[in-house]
mmCIF file of C-alpha atoms in Angstrom:
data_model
loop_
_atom_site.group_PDB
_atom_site.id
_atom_site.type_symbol
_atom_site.label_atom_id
_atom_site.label_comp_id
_atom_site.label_asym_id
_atom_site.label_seq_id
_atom_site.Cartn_x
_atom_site.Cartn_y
_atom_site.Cartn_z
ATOM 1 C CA UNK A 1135 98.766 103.823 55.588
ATOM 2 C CA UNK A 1136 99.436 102.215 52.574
ATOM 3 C CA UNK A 1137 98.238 102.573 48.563
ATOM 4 C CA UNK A 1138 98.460 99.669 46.197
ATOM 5 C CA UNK A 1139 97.541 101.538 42.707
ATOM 6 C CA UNK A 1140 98.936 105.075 42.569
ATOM 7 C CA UNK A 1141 99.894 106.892 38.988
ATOM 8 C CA UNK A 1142 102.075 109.334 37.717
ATOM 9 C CA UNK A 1143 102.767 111.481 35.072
ATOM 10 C CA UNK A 1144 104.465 108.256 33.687
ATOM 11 C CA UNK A 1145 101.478 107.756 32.316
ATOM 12 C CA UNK A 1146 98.031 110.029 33.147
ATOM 13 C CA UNK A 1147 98.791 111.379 36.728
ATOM 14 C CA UNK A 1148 98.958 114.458 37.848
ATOM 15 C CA UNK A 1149 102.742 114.342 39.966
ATOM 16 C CA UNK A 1150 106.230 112.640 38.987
ATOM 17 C CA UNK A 1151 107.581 109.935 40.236
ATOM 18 C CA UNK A 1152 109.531 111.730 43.126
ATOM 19 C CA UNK A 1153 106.567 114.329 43.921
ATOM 20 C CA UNK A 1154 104.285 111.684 44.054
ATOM 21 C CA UNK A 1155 106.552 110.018 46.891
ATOM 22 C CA UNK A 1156 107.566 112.956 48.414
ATOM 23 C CA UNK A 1157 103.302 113.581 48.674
ATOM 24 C CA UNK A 1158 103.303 110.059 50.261
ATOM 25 C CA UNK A 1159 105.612 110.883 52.650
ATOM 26 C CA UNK A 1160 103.879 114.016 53.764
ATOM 27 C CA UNK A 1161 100.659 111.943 54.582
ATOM 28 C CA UNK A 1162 102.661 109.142 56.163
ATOM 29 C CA UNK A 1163 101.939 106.255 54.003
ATOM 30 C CA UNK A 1164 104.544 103.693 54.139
ATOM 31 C CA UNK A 1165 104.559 101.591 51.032
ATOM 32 C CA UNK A 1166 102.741 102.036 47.906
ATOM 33 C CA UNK A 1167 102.473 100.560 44.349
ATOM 34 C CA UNK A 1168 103.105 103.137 41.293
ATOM 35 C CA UNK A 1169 100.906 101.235 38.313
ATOM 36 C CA UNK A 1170 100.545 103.545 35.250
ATOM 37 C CA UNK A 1171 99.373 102.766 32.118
ATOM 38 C CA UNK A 1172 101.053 100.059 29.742
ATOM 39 C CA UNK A 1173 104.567 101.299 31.299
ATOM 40 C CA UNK A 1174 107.120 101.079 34.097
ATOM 41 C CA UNK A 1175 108.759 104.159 33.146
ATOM 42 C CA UNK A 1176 108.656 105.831 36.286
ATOM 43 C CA UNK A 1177 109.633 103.229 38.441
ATOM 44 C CA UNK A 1178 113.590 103.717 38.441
ATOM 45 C CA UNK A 1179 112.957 107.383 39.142
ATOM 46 C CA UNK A 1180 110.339 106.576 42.239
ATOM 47 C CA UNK A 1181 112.419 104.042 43.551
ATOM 48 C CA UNK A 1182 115.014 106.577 44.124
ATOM 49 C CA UNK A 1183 112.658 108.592 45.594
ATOM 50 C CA UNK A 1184 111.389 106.347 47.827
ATOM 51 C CA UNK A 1185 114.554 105.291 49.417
ATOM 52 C CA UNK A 1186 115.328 108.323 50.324
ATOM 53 C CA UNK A 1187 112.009 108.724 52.266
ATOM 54 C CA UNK A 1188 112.102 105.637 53.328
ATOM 55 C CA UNK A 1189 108.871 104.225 51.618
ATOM 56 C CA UNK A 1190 108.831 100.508 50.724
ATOM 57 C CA UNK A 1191 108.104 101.094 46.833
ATOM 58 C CA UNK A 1192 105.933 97.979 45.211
ATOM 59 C CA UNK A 1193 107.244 98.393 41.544
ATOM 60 C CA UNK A 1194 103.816 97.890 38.458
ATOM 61 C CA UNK A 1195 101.960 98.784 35.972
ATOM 62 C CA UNK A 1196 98.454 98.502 34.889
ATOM 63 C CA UNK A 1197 97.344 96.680 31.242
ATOM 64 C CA UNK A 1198 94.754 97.731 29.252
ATOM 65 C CA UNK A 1199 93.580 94.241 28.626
ATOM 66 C CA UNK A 1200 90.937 93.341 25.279
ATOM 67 C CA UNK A 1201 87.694 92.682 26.670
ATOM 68 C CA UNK A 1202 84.036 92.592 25.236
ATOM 69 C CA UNK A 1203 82.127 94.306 27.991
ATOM 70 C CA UNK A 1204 83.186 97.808 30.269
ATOM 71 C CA UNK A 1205 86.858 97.910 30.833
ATOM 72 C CA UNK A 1206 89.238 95.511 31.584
ATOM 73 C CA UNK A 1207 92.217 96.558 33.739
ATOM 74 C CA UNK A 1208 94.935 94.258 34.728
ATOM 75 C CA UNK A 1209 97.355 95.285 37.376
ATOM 76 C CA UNK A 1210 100.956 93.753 37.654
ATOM 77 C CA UNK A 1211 102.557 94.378 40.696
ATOM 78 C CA UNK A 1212 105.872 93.299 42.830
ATOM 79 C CA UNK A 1213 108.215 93.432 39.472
ATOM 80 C CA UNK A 1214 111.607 92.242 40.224
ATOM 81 C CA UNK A 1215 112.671 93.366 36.427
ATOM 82 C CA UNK A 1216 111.004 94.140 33.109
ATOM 83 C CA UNK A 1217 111.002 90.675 30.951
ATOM 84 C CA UNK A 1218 111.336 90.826 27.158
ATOM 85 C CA UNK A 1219 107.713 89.703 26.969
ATOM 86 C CA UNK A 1220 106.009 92.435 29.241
ATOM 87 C CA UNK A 1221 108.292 95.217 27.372
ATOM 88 C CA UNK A 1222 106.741 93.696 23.688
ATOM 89 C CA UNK A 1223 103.143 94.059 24.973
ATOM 90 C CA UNK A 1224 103.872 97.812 26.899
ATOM 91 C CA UNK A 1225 105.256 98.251 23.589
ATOM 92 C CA UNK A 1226 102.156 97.212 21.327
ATOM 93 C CA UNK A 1227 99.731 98.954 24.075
ATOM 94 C CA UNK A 1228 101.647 102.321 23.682
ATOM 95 C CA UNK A 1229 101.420 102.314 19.847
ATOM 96 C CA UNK A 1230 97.995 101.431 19.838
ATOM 97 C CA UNK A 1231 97.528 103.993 22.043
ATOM 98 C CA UNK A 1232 99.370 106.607 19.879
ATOM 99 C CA UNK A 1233 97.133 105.320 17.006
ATOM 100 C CA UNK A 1234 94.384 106.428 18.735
ATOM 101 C CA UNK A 1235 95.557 109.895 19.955
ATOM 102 C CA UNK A 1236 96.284 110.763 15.920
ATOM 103 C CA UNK A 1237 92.319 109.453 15.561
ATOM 104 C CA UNK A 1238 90.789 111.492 18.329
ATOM 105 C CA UNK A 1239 92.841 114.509 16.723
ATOM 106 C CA UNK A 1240 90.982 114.031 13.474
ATOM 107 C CA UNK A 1241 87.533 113.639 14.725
ATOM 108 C CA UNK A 1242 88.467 117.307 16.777
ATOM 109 C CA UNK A 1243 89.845 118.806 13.589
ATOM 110 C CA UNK A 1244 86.500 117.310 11.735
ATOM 111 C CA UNK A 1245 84.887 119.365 14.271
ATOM 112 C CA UNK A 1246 86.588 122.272 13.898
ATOM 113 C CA UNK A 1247 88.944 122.273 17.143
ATOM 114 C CA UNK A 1248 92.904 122.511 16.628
ATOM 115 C CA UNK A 1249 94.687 120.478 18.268
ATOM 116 C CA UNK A 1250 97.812 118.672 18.004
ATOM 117 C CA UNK A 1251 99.894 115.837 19.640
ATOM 118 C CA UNK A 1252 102.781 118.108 19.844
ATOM 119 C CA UNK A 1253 101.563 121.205 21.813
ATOM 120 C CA UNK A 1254 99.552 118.459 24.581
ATOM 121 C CA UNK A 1255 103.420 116.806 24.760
ATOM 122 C CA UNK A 1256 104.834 120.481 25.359
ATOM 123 C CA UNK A 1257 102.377 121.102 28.192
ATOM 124 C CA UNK A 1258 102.694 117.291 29.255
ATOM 125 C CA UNK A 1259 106.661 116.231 28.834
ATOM 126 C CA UNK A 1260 108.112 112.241 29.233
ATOM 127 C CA UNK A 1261 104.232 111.107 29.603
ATOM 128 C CA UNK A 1262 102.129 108.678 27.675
ATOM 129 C CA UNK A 1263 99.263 110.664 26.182
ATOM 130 C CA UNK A 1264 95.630 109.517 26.724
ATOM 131 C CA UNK A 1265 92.096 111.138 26.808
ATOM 132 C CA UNK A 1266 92.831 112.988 29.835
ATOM 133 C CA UNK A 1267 95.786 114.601 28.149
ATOM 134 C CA UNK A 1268 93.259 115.765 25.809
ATOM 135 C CA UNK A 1269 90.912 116.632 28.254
ATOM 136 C CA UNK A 1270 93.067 119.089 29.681
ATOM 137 C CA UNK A 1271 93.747 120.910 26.455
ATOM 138 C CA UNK A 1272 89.984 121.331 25.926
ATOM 139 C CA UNK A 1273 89.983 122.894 28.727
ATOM 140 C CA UNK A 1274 93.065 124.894 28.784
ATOM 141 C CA UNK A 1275 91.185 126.376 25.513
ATOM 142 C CA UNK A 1276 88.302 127.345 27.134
ATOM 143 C CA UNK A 1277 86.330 124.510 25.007
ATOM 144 C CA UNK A 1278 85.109 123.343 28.325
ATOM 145 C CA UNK A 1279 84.888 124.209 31.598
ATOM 146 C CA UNK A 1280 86.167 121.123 33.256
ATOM 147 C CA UNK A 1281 88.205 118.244 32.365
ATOM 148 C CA UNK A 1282 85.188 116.020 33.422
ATOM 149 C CA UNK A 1283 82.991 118.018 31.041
ATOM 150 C CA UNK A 1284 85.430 117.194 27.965
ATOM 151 C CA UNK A 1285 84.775 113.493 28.370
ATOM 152 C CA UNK A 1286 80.994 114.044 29.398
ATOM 153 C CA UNK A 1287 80.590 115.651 26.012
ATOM 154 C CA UNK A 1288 83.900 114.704 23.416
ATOM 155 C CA UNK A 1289 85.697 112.043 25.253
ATOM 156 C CA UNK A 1290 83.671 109.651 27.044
ATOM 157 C CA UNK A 1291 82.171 106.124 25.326
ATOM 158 C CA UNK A 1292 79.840 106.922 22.490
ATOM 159 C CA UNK A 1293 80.647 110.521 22.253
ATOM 160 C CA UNK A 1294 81.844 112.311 19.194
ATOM 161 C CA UNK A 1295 85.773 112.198 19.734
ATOM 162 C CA UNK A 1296 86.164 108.605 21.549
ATOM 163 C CA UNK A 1297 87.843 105.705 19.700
ATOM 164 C CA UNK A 1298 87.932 102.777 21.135
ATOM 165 C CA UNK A 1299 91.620 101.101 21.990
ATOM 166 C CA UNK A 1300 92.467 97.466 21.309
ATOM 167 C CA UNK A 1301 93.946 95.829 24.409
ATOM 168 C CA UNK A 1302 96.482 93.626 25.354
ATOM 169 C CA UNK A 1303 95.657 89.618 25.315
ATOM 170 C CA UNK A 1304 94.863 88.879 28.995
ATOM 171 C CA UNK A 1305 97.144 85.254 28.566
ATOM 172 C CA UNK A 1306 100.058 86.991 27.121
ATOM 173 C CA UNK A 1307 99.781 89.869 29.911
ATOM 174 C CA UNK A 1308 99.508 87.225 32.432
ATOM 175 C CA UNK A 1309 102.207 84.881 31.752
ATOM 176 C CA UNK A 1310 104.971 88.139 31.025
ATOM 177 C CA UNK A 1311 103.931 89.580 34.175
ATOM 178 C CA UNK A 1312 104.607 86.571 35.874
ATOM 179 C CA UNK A 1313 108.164 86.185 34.067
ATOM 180 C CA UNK A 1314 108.901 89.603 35.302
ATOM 181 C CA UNK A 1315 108.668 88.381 38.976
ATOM 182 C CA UNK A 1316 104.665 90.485 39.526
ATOM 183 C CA UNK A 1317 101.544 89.378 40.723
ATOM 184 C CA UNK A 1318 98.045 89.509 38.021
ATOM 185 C CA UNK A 1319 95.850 91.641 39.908
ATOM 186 C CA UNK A 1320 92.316 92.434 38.224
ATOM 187 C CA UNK A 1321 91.999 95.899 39.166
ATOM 188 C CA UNK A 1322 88.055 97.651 40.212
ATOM 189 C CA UNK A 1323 86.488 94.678 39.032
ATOM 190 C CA UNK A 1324 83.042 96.655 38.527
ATOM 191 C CA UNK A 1325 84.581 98.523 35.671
ATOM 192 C CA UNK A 1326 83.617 94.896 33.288
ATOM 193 C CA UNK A 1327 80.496 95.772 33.955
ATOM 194 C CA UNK A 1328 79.130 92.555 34.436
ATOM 195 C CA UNK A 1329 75.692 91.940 36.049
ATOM 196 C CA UNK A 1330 76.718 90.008 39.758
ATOM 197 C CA UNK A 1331 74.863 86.918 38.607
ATOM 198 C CA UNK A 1332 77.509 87.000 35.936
ATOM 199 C CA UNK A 1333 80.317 88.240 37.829
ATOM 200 C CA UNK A 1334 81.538 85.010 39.678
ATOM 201 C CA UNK A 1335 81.743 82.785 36.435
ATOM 202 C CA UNK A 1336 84.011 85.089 34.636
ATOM 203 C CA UNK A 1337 86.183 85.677 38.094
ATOM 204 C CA UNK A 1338 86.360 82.445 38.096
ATOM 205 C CA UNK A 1339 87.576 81.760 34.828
ATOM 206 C CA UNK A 1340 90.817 84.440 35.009
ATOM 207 C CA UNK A 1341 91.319 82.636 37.874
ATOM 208 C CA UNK A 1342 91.508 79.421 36.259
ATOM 209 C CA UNK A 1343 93.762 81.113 33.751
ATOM 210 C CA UNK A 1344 96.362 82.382 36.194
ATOM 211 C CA UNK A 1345 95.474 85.607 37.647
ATOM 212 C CA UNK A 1346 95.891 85.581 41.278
ATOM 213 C CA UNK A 1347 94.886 88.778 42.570
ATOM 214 C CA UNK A 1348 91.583 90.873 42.674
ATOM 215 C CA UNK A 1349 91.481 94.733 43.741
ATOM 216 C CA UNK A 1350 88.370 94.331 45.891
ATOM 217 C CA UNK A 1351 88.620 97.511 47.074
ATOM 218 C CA UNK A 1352 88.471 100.660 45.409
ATOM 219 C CA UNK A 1353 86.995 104.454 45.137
ATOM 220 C CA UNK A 1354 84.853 104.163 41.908
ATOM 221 C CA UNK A 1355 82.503 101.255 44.051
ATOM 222 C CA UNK A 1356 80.543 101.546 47.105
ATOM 223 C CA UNK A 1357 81.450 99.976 50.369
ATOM 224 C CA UNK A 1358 78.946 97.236 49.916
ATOM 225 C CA UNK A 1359 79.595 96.111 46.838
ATOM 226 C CA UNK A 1360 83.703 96.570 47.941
ATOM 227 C CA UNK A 1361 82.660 93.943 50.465
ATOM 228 C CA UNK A 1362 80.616 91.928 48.340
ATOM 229 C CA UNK A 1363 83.637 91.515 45.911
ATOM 230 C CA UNK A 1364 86.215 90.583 48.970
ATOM 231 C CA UNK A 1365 84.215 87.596 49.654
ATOM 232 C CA UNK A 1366 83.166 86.590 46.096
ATOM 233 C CA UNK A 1367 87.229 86.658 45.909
ATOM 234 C CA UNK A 1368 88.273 84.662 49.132
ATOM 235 C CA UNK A 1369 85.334 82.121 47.723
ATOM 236 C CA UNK A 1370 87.132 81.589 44.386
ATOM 237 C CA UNK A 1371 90.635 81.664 45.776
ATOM 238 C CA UNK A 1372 91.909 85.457 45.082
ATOM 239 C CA UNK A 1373 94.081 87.815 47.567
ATOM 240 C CA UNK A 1374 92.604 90.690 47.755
ATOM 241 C CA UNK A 1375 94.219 94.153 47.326
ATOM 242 C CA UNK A 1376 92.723 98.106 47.667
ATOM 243 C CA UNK A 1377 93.918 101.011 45.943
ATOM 244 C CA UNK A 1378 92.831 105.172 45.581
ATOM 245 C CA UNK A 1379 93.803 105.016 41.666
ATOM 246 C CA UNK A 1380 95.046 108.389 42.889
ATOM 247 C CA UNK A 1381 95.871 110.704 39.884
ATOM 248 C CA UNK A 1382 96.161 113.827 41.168
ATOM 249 C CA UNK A 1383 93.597 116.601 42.876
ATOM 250 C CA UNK A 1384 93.280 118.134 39.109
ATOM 251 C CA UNK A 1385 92.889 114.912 37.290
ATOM 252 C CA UNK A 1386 90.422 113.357 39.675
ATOM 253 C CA UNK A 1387 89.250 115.535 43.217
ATOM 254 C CA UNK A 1388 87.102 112.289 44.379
ATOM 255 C CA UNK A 1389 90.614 110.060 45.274
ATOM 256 C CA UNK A 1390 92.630 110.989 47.735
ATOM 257 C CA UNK A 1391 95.962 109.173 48.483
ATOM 258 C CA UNK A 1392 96.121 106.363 50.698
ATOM 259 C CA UNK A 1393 92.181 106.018 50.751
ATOM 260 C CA UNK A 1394 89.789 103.760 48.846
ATOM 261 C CA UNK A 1395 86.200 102.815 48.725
ATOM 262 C CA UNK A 1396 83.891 105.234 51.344
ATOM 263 C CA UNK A 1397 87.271 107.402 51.750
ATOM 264 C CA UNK A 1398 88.237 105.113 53.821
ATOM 265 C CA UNK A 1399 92.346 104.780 54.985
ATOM 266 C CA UNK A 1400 93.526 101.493 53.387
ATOM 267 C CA UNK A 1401 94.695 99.291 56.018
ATOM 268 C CA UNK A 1402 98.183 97.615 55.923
ATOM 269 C CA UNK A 1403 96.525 94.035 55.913
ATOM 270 C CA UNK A 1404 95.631 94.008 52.227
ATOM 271 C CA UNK A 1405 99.987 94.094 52.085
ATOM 272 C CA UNK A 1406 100.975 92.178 55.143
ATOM 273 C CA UNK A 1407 97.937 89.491 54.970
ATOM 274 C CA UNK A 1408 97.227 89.407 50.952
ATOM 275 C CA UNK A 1409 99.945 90.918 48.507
ATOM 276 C CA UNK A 1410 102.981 90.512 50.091
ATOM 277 C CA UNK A 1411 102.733 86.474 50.631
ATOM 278 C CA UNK A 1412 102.344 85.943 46.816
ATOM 279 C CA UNK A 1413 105.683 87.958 46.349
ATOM 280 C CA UNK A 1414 108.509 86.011 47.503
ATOM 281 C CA UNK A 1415 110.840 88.811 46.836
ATOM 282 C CA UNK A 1416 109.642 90.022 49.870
ATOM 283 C CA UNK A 1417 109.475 87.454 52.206
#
């Protein structure tokens, strides 16, 4: 098996870099892509990791990228290094995000609930702190019940506590991921939230613009529509990769290593057939 959008606690996953190889290794996948949020941070530490248990690690990240409609995720994968422009926008990204953590804390202190940035990075060391950060200190305080609760009723879009983040430029992100040796992958396309009769002209135009990838495959869409997107993307010219966006069993209990869409294993072709010919690294 293989996984081609894993996170860590680099960013908002449950395991480090190593555990979250080490878990790999247990289920015997044989290559997989770390992509956390707006960082590579745990890359060095994975790679490590991975040699050791002999898992072929596909170094990446994954962009929070502006967008006017749903949510716009870019994944960069196959780094060879870090170039000065990626670094500038993981940079921007991360104090944006910051920004935003101080503004959810307000609207909880508005609402009477105490807490701070400094007691969720206690209980959440060298990680990037987003809603699900928050989520988990909600719940650690008996606010909720279950992290999925917190953003049902606090965190979620158009609830009390959310603040929307500003996101990367999607030209910027694709020409520095490109100078750092990656791939542009638009990762679970459904997330844009764009009606299918309006899907295929804005594929079409990140295409146009240089992305090369599309992550047809993945847990939050059904098979189906899975399907559906891996031949809208052969049409316009995309590979095609699939990912769990595993996080952990406590962040999310739906995704399960190694398996995407219909929990179903995620065969090797979508590296030997799709990603790996676009990185010449590895060929």
């Amino acid at each position: 098996m293989i996984d081609l959008h894993v996170h860590t606690t680099a960013s908002d996953g449950q395991y480090s870099p190593t555990e979250i190889i080490e878990k790999a290794a247990s289920k015997n996948i044989s290559l997989m892509a770390i992509t956390d949020h707006d960082t590579a941070a745990g890359i060095d530490e994975a790679a490590k990791a991975a040699k050791k248990n002999n898992i072929t690690l596909i170094p990446g990240t994954e962009l929070n990228i502006s967008f006017p409609t749903g949510e716009f995720h870019l994944l960069g994968l196959g780094f060879t290094h870090i170039s000065p422009s990626l670094q500038s926008i993981f940079d921007k990204l991360i104090q944006d995000r910051n920004n935003r953590n101080y503004q959810i804390i307000e609207k909880m202190k508005s609402a009477g609930i105490e807490i701070s940035l400094e007691e969720i990075q206690t209980d959440f060391p060298n990680t990037i702190i987003g809603r699900p950060h928050f989520a988990a200190e909600l719940q650690k305080k008996g606010i909720v019940k279950t992290r999925q609760q917190a953003f049902d009723q606090y965190l979620a879009k158009g609830r009390p506590m959310y603040v929307e983040r500003t996101g990367a430029n999607l030209d910027e992100s694709i020409v520095a991921i490109k100078e750092s040796g990656g791939v542009p992958v638009i990762a679970h396309p459904m997330s844009l939230y764009l009606s299918w009769g309006k899907l295929p002209d804005q594929l079409i135009n990140f295409y146009e613009r240089g992305v090369l990838g599309m992550e047809a495959f993945h847990p939050g869409a059904r098979v189906t529509e899975c399907l559906r997107l891996e031949e809208l993307a052969k049409k316009i010219g995309f590979f095609v990769t699939a990912g769990s966006d595993f996080h952990g069993e406590k962040i999310r209990a739906d995704r399960k290593l190694g398996h995407t869409c219909g929990n179903k294993k995620i065969e090797k072709r979508f590296w030997l057939e799709e990603l790996k010919p676009n990185l010449p690294q590895f060929n």
